[in-house]
PDB file of C-alpha atoms in Angstrom:
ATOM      1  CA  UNK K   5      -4.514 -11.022   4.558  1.00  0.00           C
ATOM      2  CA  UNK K   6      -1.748  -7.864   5.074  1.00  0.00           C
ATOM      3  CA  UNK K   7      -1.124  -9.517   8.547  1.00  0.00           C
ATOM      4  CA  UNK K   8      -0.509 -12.939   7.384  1.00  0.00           C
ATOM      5  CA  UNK K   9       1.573 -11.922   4.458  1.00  0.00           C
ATOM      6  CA  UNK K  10       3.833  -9.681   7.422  1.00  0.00           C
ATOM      7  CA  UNK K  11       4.090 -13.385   9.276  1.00  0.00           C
ATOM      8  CA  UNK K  12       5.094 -14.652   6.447  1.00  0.00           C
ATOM      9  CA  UNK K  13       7.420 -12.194   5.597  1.00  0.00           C
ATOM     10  CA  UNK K  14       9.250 -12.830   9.319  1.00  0.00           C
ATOM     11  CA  UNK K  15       9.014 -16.458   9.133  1.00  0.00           C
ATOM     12  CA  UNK K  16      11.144 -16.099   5.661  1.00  0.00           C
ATOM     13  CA  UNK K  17      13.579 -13.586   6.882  1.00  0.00           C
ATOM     14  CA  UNK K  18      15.078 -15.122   9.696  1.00  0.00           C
ATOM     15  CA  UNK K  19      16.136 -18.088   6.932  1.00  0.00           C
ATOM     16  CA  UNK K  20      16.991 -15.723   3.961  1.00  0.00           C
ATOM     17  CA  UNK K  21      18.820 -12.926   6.214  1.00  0.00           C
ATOM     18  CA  UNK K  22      21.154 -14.982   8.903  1.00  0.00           C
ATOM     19  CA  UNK K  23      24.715 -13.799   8.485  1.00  0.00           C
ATOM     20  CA  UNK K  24      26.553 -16.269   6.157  1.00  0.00           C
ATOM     21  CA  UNK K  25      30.313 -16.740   5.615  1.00  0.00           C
ATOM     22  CA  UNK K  26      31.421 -15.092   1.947  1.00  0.00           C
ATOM     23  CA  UNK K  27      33.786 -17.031   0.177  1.00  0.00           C
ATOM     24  CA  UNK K  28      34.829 -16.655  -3.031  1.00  0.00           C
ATOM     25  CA  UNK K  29      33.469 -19.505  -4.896  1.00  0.00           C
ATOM     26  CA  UNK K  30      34.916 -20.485  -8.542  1.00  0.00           C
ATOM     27  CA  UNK K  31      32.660 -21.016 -11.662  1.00  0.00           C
ATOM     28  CA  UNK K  32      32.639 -24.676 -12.373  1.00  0.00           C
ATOM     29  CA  UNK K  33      31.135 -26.331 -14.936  1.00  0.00           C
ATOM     30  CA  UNK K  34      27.903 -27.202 -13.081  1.00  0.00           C
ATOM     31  CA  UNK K  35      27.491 -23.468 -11.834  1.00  0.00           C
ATOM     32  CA  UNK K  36      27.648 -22.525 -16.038  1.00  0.00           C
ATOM     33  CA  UNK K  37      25.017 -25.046 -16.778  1.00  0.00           C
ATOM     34  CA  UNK K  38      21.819 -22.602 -18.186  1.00  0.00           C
ATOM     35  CA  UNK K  39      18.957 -21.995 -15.657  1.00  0.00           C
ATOM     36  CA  UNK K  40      15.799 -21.097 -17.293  1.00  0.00           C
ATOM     37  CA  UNK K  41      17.858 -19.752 -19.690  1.00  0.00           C
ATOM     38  CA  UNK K  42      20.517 -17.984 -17.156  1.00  0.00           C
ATOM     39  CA  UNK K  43      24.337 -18.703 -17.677  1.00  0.00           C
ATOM     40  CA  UNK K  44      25.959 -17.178 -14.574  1.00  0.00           C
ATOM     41  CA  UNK K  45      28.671 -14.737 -15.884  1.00  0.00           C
ATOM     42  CA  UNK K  46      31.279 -13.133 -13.270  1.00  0.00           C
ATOM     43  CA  UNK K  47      31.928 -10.491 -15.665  1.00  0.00           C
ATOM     44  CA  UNK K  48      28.396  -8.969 -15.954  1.00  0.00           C
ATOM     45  CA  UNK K  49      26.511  -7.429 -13.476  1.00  0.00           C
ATOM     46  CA  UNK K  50      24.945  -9.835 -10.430  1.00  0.00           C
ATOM     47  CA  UNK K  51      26.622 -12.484 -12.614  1.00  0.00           C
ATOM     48  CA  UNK K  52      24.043 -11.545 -15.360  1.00  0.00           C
ATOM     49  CA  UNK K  53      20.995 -11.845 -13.669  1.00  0.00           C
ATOM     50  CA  UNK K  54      17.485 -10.612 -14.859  1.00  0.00           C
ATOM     51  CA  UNK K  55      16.265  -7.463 -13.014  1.00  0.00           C
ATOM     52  CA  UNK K  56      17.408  -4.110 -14.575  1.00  0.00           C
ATOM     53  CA  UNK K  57      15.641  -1.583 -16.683  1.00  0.00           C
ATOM     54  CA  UNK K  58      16.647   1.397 -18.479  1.00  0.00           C
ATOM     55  CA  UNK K  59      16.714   4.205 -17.530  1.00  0.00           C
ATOM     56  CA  UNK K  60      18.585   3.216 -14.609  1.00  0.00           C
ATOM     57  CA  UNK K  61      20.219  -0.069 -15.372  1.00  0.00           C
ATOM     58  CA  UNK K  62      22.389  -1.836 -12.688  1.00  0.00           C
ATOM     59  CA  UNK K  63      21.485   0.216 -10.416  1.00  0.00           C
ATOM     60  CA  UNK K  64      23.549  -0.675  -6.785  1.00  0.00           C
ATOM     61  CA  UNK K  65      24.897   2.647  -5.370  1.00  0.00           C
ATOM     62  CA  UNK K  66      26.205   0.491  -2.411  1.00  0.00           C
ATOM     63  CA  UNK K  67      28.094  -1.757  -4.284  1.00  0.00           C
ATOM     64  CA  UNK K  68      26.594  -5.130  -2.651  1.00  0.00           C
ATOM     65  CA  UNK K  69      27.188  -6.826  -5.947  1.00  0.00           C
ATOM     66  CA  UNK K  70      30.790  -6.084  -6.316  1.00  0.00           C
ATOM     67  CA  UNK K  71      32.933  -9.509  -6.161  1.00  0.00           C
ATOM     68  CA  UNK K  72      30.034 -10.701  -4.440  1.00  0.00           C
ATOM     69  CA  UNK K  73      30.438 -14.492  -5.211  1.00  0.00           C
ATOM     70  CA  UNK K  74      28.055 -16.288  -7.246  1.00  0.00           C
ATOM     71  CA  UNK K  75      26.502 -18.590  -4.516  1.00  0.00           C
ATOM     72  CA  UNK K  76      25.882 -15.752  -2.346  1.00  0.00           C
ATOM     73  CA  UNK K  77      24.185 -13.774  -5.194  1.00  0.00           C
ATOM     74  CA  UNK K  78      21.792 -16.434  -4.960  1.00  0.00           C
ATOM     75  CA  UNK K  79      20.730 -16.450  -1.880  1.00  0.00           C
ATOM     76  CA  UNK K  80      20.473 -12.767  -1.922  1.00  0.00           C
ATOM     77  CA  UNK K  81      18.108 -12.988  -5.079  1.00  0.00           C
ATOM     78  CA  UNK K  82      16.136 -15.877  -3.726  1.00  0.00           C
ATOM     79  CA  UNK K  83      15.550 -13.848  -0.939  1.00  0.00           C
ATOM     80  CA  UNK K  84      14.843 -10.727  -2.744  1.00  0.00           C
ATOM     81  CA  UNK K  85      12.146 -13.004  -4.870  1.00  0.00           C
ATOM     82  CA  UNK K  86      10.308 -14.308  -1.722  1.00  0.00           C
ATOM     83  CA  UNK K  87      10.252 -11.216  -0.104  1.00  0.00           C
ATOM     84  CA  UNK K  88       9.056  -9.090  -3.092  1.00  0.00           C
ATOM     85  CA  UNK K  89       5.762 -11.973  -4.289  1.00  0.00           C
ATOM     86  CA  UNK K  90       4.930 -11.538  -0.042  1.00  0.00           C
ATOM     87  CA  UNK K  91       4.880  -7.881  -0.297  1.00  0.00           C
ATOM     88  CA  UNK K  92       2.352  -8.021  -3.558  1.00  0.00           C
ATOM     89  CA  UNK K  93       0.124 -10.312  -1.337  1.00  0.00           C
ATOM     90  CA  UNK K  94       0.018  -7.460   1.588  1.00  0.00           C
ATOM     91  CA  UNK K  95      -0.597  -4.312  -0.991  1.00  0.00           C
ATOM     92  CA  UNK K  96      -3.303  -6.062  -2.205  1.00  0.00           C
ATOM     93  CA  UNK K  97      -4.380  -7.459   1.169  1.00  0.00           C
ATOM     94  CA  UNK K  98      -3.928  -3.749   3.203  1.00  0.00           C
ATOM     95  CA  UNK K  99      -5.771  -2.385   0.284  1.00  0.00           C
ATOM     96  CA  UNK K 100      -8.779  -4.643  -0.819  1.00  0.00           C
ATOM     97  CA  UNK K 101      -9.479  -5.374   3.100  1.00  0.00           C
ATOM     98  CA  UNK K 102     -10.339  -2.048   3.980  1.00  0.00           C
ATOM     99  CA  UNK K 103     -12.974   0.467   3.276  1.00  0.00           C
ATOM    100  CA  UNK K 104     -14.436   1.282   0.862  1.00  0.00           C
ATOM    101  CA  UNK K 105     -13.793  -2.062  -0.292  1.00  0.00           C
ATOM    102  CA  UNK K 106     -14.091  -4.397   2.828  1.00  0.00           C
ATOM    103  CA  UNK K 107     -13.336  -7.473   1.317  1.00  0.00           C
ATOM    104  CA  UNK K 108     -11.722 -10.033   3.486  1.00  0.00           C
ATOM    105  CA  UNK K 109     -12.928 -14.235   3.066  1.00  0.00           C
ATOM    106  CA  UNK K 110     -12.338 -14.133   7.083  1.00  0.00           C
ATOM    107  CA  UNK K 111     -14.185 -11.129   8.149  1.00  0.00           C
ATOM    108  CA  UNK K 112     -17.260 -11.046   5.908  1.00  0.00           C
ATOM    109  CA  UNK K 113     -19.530  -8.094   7.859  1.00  0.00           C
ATOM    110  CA  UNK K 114     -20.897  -5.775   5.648  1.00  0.00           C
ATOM    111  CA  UNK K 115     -22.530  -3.543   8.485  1.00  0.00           C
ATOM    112  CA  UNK K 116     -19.639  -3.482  10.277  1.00  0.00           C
ATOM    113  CA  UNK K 117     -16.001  -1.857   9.249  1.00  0.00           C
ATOM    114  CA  UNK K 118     -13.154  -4.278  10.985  1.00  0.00           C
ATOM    115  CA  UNK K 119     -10.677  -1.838  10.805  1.00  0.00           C
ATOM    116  CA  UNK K 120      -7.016  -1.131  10.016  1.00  0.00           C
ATOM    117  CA  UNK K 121      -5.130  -4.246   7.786  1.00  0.00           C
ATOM    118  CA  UNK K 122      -2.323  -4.621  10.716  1.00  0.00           C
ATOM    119  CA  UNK K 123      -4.762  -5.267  13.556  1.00  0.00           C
ATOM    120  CA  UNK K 124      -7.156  -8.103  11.599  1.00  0.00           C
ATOM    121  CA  UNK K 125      -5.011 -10.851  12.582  1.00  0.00           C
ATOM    122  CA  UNK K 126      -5.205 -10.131  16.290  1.00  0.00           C
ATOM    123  CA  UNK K 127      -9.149 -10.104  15.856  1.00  0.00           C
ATOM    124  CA  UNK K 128      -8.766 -13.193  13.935  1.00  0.00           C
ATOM    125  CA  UNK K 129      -6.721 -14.978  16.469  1.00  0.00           C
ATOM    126  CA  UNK K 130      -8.906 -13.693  19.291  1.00  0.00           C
ATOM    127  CA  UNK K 131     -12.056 -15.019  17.560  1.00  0.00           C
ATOM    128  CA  UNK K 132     -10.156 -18.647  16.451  1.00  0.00           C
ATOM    129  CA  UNK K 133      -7.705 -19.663  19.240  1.00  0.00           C
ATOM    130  CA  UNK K 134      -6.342 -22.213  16.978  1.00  0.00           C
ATOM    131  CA  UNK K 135      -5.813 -20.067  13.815  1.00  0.00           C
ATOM    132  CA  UNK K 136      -2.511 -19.544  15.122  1.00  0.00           C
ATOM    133  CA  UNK K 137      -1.702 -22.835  14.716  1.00  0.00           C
ATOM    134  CA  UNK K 138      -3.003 -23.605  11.883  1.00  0.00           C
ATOM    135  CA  UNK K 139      -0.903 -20.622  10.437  1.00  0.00           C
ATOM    136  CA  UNK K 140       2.400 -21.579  11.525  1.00  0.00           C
ATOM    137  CA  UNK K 141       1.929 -24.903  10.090  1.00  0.00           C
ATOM    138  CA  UNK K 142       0.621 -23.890   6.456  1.00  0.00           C
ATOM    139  CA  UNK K 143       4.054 -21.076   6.708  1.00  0.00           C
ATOM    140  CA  UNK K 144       6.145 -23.803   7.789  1.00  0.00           C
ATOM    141  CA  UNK K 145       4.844 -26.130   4.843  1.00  0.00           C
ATOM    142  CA  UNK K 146       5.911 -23.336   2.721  1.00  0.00           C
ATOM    143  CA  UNK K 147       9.386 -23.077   4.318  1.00  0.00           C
ATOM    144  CA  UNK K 148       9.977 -26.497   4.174  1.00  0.00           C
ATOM    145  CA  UNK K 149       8.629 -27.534   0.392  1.00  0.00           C
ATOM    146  CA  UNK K 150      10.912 -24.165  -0.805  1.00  0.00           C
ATOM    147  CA  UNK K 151      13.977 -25.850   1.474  1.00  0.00           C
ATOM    148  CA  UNK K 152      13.552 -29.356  -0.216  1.00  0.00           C
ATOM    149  CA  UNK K 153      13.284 -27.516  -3.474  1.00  0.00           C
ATOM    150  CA  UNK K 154      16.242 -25.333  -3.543  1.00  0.00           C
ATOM    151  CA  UNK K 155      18.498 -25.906  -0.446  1.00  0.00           C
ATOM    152  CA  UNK K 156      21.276 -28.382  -0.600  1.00  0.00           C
ATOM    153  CA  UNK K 157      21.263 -31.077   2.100  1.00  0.00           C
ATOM    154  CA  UNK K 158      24.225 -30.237   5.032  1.00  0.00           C
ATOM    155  CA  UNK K 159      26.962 -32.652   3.542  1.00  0.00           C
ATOM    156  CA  UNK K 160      30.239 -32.995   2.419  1.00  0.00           C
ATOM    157  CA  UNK K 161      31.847 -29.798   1.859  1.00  0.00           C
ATOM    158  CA  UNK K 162      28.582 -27.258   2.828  1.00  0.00           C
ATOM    159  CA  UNK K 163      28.029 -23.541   2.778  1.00  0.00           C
ATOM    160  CA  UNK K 164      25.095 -22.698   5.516  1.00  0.00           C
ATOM    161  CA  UNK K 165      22.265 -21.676   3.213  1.00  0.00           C
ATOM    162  CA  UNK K 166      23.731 -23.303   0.366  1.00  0.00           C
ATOM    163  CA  UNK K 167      21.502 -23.653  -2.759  1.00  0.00           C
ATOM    164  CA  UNK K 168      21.462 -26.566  -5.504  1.00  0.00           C
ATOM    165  CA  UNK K 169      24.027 -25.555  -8.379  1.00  0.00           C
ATOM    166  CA  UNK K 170      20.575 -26.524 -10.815  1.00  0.00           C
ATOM    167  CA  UNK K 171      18.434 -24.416  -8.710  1.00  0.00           C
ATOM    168  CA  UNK K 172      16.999 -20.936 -10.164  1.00  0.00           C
ATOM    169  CA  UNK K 173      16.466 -18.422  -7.509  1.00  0.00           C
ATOM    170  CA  UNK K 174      12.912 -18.368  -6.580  1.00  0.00           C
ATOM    171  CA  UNK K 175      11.581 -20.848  -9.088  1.00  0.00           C
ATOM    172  CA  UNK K 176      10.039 -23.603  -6.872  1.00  0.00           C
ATOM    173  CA  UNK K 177       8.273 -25.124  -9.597  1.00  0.00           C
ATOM    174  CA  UNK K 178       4.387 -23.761  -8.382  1.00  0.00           C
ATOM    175  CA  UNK K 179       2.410 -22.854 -11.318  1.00  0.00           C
ATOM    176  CA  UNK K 180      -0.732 -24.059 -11.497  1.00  0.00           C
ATOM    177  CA  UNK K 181      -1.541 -21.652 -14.141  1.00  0.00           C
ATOM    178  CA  UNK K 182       0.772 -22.496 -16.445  1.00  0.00           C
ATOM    179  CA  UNK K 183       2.346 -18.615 -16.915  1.00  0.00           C
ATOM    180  CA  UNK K 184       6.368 -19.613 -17.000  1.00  0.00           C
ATOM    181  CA  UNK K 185       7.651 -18.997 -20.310  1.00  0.00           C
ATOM    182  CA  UNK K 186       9.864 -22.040 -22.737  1.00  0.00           C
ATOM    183  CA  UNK K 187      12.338 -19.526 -23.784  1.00  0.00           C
ATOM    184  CA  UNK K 188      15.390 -17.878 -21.982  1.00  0.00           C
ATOM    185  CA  UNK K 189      14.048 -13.801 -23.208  1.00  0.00           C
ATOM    186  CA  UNK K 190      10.801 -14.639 -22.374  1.00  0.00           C
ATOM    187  CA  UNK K 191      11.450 -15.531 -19.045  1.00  0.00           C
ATOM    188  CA  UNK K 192      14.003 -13.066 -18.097  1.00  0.00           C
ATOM    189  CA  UNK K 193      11.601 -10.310 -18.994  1.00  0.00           C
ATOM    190  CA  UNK K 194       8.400 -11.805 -16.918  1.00  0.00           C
ATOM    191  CA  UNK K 195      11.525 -12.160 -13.843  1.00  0.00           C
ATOM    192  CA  UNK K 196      12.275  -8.647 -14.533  1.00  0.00           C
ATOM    193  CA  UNK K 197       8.685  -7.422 -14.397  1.00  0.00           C
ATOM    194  CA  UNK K 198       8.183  -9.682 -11.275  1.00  0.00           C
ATOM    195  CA  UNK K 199      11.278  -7.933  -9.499  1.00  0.00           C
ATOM    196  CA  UNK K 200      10.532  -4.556 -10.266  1.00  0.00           C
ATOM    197  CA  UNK K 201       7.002  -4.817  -9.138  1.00  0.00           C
ATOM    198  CA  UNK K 202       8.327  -6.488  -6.081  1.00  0.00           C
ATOM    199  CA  UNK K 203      10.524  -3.883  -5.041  1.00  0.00           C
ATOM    200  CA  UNK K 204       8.044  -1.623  -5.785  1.00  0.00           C
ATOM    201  CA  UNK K 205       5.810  -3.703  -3.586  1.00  0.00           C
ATOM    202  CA  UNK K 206       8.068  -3.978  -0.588  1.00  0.00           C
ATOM    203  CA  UNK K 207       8.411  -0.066  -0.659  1.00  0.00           C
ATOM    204  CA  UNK K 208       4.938   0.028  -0.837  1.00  0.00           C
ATOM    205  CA  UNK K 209       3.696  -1.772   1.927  1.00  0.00           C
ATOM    206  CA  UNK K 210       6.357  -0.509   4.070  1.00  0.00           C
ATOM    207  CA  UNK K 211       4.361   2.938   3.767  1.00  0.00           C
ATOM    208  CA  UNK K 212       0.853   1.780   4.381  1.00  0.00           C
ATOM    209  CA  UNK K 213       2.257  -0.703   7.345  1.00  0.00           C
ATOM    210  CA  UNK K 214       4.289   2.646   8.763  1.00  0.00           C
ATOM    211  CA  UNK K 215       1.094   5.068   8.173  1.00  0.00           C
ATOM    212  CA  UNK K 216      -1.400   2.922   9.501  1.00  0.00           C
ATOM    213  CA  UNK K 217       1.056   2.376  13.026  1.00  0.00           C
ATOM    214  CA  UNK K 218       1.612   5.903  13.150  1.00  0.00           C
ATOM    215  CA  UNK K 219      -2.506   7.322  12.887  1.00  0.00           C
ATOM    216  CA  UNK K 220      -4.450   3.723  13.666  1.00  0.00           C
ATOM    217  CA  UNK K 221      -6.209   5.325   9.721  1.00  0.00           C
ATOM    218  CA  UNK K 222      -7.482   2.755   7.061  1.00  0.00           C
ATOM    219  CA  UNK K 223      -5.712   3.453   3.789  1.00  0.00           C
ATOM    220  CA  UNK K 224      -8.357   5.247   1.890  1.00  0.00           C
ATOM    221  CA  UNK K 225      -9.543   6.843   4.833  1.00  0.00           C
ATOM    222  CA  UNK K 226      -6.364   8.537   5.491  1.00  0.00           C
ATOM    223  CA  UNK K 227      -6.422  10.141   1.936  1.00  0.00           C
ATOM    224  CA  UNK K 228     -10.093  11.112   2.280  1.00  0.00           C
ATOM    225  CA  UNK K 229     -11.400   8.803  -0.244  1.00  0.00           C
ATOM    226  CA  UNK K 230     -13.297   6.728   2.301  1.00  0.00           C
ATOM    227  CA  UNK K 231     -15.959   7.099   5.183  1.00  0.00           C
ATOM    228  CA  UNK K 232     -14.270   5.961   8.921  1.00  0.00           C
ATOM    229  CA  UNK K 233     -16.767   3.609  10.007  1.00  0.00           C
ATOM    230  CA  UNK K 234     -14.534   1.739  12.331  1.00  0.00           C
ATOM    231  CA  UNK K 235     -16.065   1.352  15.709  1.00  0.00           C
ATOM    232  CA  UNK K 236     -13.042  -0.744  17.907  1.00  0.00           C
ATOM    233  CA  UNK K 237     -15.399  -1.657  20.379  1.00  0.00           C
ATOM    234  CA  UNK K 238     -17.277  -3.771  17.855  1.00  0.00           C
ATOM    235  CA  UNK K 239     -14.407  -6.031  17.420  1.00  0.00           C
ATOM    236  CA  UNK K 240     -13.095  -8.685  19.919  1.00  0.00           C
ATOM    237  CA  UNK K 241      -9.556  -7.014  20.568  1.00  0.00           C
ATOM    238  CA  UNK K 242      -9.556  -3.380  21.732  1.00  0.00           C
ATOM    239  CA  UNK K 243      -7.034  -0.767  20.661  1.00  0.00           C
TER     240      UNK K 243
END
């Protein structure tokens, strides 16, 4: 799961982080029309975007929101969105795939530990050739429904990675449960809670990913909380 989260995390990147021309781009009467509540507002900070908590409220020490114009402000939180709901998925994936808990839908051995998160995928692919495949084309899906959603269409006068003046950053429309709130407060405080637990996420799994490189340790194993069980020669790719 951590590993296909990671490839998902690439495959998004390349899209979200391509240099861009800035230009200053003027508030127009479509820009001001409310987005889930949002009214884009040059004078507050990130044009009054959801994300900031006390006790540290806009907090940008580097000053990446200063004059930043409003179209590129959206990319730069649909980005930040994406990035932050992939980085949940691989917590929860390095964490819930390992011991002690050894839960993966894939890799269902009980007698057998499979190992660190970041080298599942390569035992995956090794047992499936065509997993591969199959991967890049439910990630490209993805890609391409979020593209349709929010991206506007290369014509007339076009900004590379332009998206829709009615388009909220990161709302693609998926929820099947039903947990988007009607009113404006109510869903600036569930995109606030989603971003901060994002970030938190990102920072996260940036740890694990870099402690698990640096020792080849499960998680929980590392902190002595779990037995190493991991025998490499019982899996199909060696390391």
């Amino acid at each position: 799961m951590m590993k296909l989260a990671a490839f998902a995390t690439l495959a998004g990147s390349a899209a979200a982080f391509a240099p861009a021309p800035v230009a200053k781009t003027s508030t127009t009467t479509s820009l001001n029309a409310e987005l889930n509540g949002w009214v884009p507002d040059e004078s507050k900070f990130a044009w009054g975007l959801p994300g900031t908590i006390a006790p540290i409220e806009n907090f940008d020490p580097l000053g990446f929101a200063d004059g930043t114009p409003l179209s590129l402000m959206k990319r730069w939180r649909e980005a930040e969105v994406h990035h932050g709901r992939v980085a949940m998925l691989a917590s929860l994936g390095l964490l819930i795939t390992e011991e002690p808990f050894e839960y993966h839908p894939l890799f269902e051995r009980a007698t057998v530990d499979i190992g660190p998160a970041i080298r599942q995928l390569d035992e995956l692919d090794a047992a499936g050739p065509y997993f591969a495949i199959f991967l890049a084309a439910l990630i490209g899906s993805i890609e391409w429904n979020r593209a349709l959603t929010g991206f506007s269409a290369p014509e007339g006068q076009f900004e590379f990675q332009q998206l829709k003046d009615d388009y909220y950053p990161g709302d693609t429309g998926f929820d099947p449960l039903g947990l988007k709130p009607e009113g404006a407060e109510e869903f600036a405080e569930m995109q606030t809670k989603e971003l901060q637990n994002g970030r938190l996420a990102m920072l996260g799994a940036a740890g694990m990913i870099a402690q698990e490189l640096v020792n080849g340790e499960e998680i929980f194993v590392n902190l002595g909380l779990a037995t190493d069980r991991f025998d490499p020669s019982s899996v199909p790719i060696q390391f």
